[in-house]
Coordinates of C-alpha atoms and ligand atoms in Angstrom, one line a residue:
M1 CA 0.0 0.0 0.0
Y2 CA 1.4 3.4 -1.0
N3 CA 0.0 6.8 -1.1
E4 CA 1.4 10.3 -1.7
I5 CA 0.4 13.9 -2.0
K6 CA 2.4 17.0 -2.9
T7 CA 1.2 20.4 -1.7
S8 CA 2.4 23.9 -2.0
F9 CA 1.2 27.0 -0.2
L10 CA 2.2 30.6 0.4
A11 CA 4.6 31.3 3.3
K12 CA 1.9 32.8 5.5
I13 CA 1.7 31.9 9.2
E14 CA -2.0 31.2 8.9
N15 CA -1.1 28.3 6.5
V16 CA 0.4 26.4 9.4
T17 CA -3.1 25.3 10.4
L18 CA -3.9 24.4 6.8
A19 CA -0.8 22.2 6.7
R20 CA -1.7 20.4 9.9
T21 CA -5.2 19.8 8.7
I22 CA -4.0 18.4 5.4
G23 CA -1.7 16.1 7.3
V24 CA -4.6 14.7 9.4
A25 CA -6.9 14.3 6.4
F26 CA -4.2 12.5 4.4
L27 CA -3.7 9.9 7.2
V28 CA -7.4 9.3 7.9
N29 CA -7.5 6.1 5.9
L30 CA -4.8 4.5 8.1
D31 CA -7.1 4.8 11.1
L32 CA -4.2 5.6 13.4
P33 CA -4.4 6.2 17.2
L34 CA -5.1 9.8 18.2
N35 CA -1.7 10.3 19.9
F36 CA 0.1 9.3 16.7
V37 CA -1.9 11.7 14.7
N38 CA -1.3 14.5 17.3
E39 CA 2.4 13.9 17.1
V40 CA 2.3 14.2 13.3
K41 CA 0.3 17.4 13.6
T42 CA 2.9 18.8 16.0
V43 CA 5.9 18.0 13.8
I44 CA 4.2 19.4 10.7
S45 CA 3.5 22.6 12.7
E46 CA 7.1 22.9 13.8
A47 CA 8.7 22.3 10.4
V48 CA 6.2 24.4 8.5
T49 CA 6.5 27.3 11.0
N50 CA 10.3 27.1 10.6
A51 CA 10.0 27.2 6.8
I52 CA 7.8 30.3 7.0
V53 CA 9.3 32.2 9.8
H54 CA 13.0 31.4 9.4
G55 CA 13.4 30.2 5.9
C56 CA 11.1 32.6 4.1
L57 CA 11.3 35.4 6.7
S58 CA 7.5 35.5 6.3
A59 CA 7.9 36.9 2.8
E60 CA 4.5 36.2 1.5
N61 CA 5.5 35.8 -2.1
K62 CA 7.4 32.6 -1.3
F63 CA 5.9 29.1 -1.4
V64 CA 6.5 26.3 1.1
Q65 CA 6.1 22.7 -0.2
M66 CA 4.8 19.8 1.9
N67 CA 5.0 16.3 0.5
L68 CA 3.3 13.5 2.5
S69 CA 3.4 9.8 1.8
Y70 CA 3.0 6.5 3.5
D71 CA 3.8 2.8 2.8
D72 CA 3.0 -0.3 4.9
V73 CA 5.4 0.8 7.6
N74 CA 6.1 4.5 7.7
V75 CA 4.7 7.9 7.2
Y76 CA 7.0 10.3 5.4
I77 CA 6.8 14.1 5.9
E78 CA 8.8 16.4 3.7
I79 CA 8.8 20.2 4.2
I80 CA 10.8 22.3 1.7
D81 CA 11.5 26.0 1.4
D82 CA 13.7 28.0 -0.9
G83 CA 14.5 30.5 1.7
I84 CA 17.7 31.7 3.5
G85 CA 19.0 28.2 4.5
I86 CA 20.8 27.2 7.6
E87 CA 24.5 27.8 8.1
D88 CA 25.2 25.1 10.7
V89 CA 22.5 22.4 10.8
E90 CA 24.0 20.5 13.7
K91 CA 24.0 23.6 15.8
A92 CA 20.5 24.6 14.7
K93 CA 19.3 21.1 15.9
E94 CA 20.7 21.6 19.4
P95 CA 18.0 22.0 22.1
L96 CA 17.4 25.7 23.0
F97 CA 19.4 27.0 20.0
S98 CA 17.5 29.7 18.2
T99 CA 18.5 32.7 16.0
K100 CA 15.2 34.4 17.1
L101 CA 15.4 34.1 20.9
E102 CA 14.5 37.8 21.1
E103 CA 11.2 37.0 19.5
E104 CA 10.6 34.5 22.3
R105 CA 11.3 31.4 20.3
A106 CA 12.4 28.6 22.6
G107 CA 14.7 26.8 20.1
L108 CA 12.9 23.5 20.6
G109 CA 11.4 22.9 17.2
F110 CA 14.0 20.5 15.9
T111 CA 14.1 18.7 19.3
I112 CA 10.3 18.2 19.2
M113 CA 10.7 16.8 15.6
E114 CA 13.4 14.5 16.7
V115 CA 11.4 13.2 19.7
F116 CA 8.2 12.6 17.9
T117 CA 9.7 10.9 14.8
D118 CA 11.9 7.9 14.1
K119 CA 14.2 9.8 11.7
L120 CA 14.9 13.5 11.1
D121 CA 17.0 14.5 8.2
V122 CA 17.8 18.2 7.5
K123 CA 19.5 19.3 4.3
S124 CA 20.2 23.0 3.9
S125 CA 22.1 25.3 1.8
V126 CA 22.6 29.0 2.6
N127 CA 20.6 31.2 0.3
K128 CA 19.1 28.2 -1.5
G129 CA 16.8 26.7 1.1
T130 CA 16.0 23.9 3.5
K131 CA 14.5 20.4 3.1
V132 CA 13.3 18.6 6.3
L133 CA 12.5 14.9 6.0
M134 CA 10.8 13.1 8.9
V135 CA 10.0 9.4 8.9
K136 CA 7.5 8.1 11.5
K137 CA 6.8 4.4 11.9
Y138 CA 3.2 3.5 12.4
S139 CA 2.9 -0.3 11.8
E140 CA 3.2 -1.3 15.5
Q141 CA 0.8 1.5 16.5
A142 CA -1.7 0.3 13.9
K143 CA -1.6 -3.2 15.3
L144 CA -2.1 -1.9 18.9
S145 CA -5.2 0.1 17.9
Q146 CA -6.8 -3.1 16.6
L147 CA -6.5 -4.9 19.9
Ligands
LIG1 N1 13.6 26.3 7.3 C1 14.6 27.0 8.0 N2 15.3 28.0 7.3 C2 16.2 28.7 7.9 N3 16.6 28.5 9.2 C3 15.9 27.6 9.9 C4 14.9 26.8 9.4 N4 14.5 25.9 10.3 C5 15.2 26.2 11.4 N5 16.1 27.2 11.2 C6 17.1 27.7 12.2 O1 17.3 26.7 13.2 C7 17.0 27.3 14.5 C8 16.4 26.3 15.4 O2 15.1 25.9 15.0 P1 14.1 25.4 16.0 O3 12.8 25.1 15.4 O4 14.7 24.3 16.8 O5 13.9 26.6 17.0 P2 13.2 28.0 16.8 O6 12.3 27.9 15.6 O7 14.2 29.1 16.9 O8 12.3 28.1 18.1 P3 10.9 27.3 18.4 O9 10.7 26.3 17.3 O10 11.0 26.6 19.7 O11 9.8 28.3 18.3 C9 16.1 28.5 14.2 O12 16.2 29.5 15.2 C10 16.7 29.0 12.8 O13 17.8 29.8 13.0
LIG2 MG1 11.0 26.4 15.3

């Protein structure tokens, strides 16, 4: 079983809710437990917010791309922007690191993505953009929900 969607939306902060909702709708056929779906919503929110706020600097003429897919085992979430990019990805992933602490950002987005997924892969290039891939395994969870 394989399914995939590709979406693209303007880098406006109100589209974070849209992205989360698309994520939930896409997974509905898998009939997953609520906590799994909530974790997916959370990581989509974190990655899409980063793409809009940091990558695109909320420039509303830019697009953020969200590709979602699943196979028999995993859900795959890919969030792509063609914004400013990240100079040092390893440093950016450290808990509490933020380039926008003055805007009351906690610097925990990547940490949350790491905790709620099985794999987080960040590829970034300065002035070109950032691609965040998250893989979350659902097969065991699906079995549990059928008990
Ligand atoms: N798509 C992106 N484009 C450019 N920079 C990014 C992107 N995503 C993250 N970053 C950089 O990585 C840092 C860490 O991101 P992270 O999500 O962990 O924290 P934050 O967004 O600063 O705070 P929080 O997510 O807790 O509100 C950001 O402060 C930013 O500098
Ligand atoms: Mg963040």
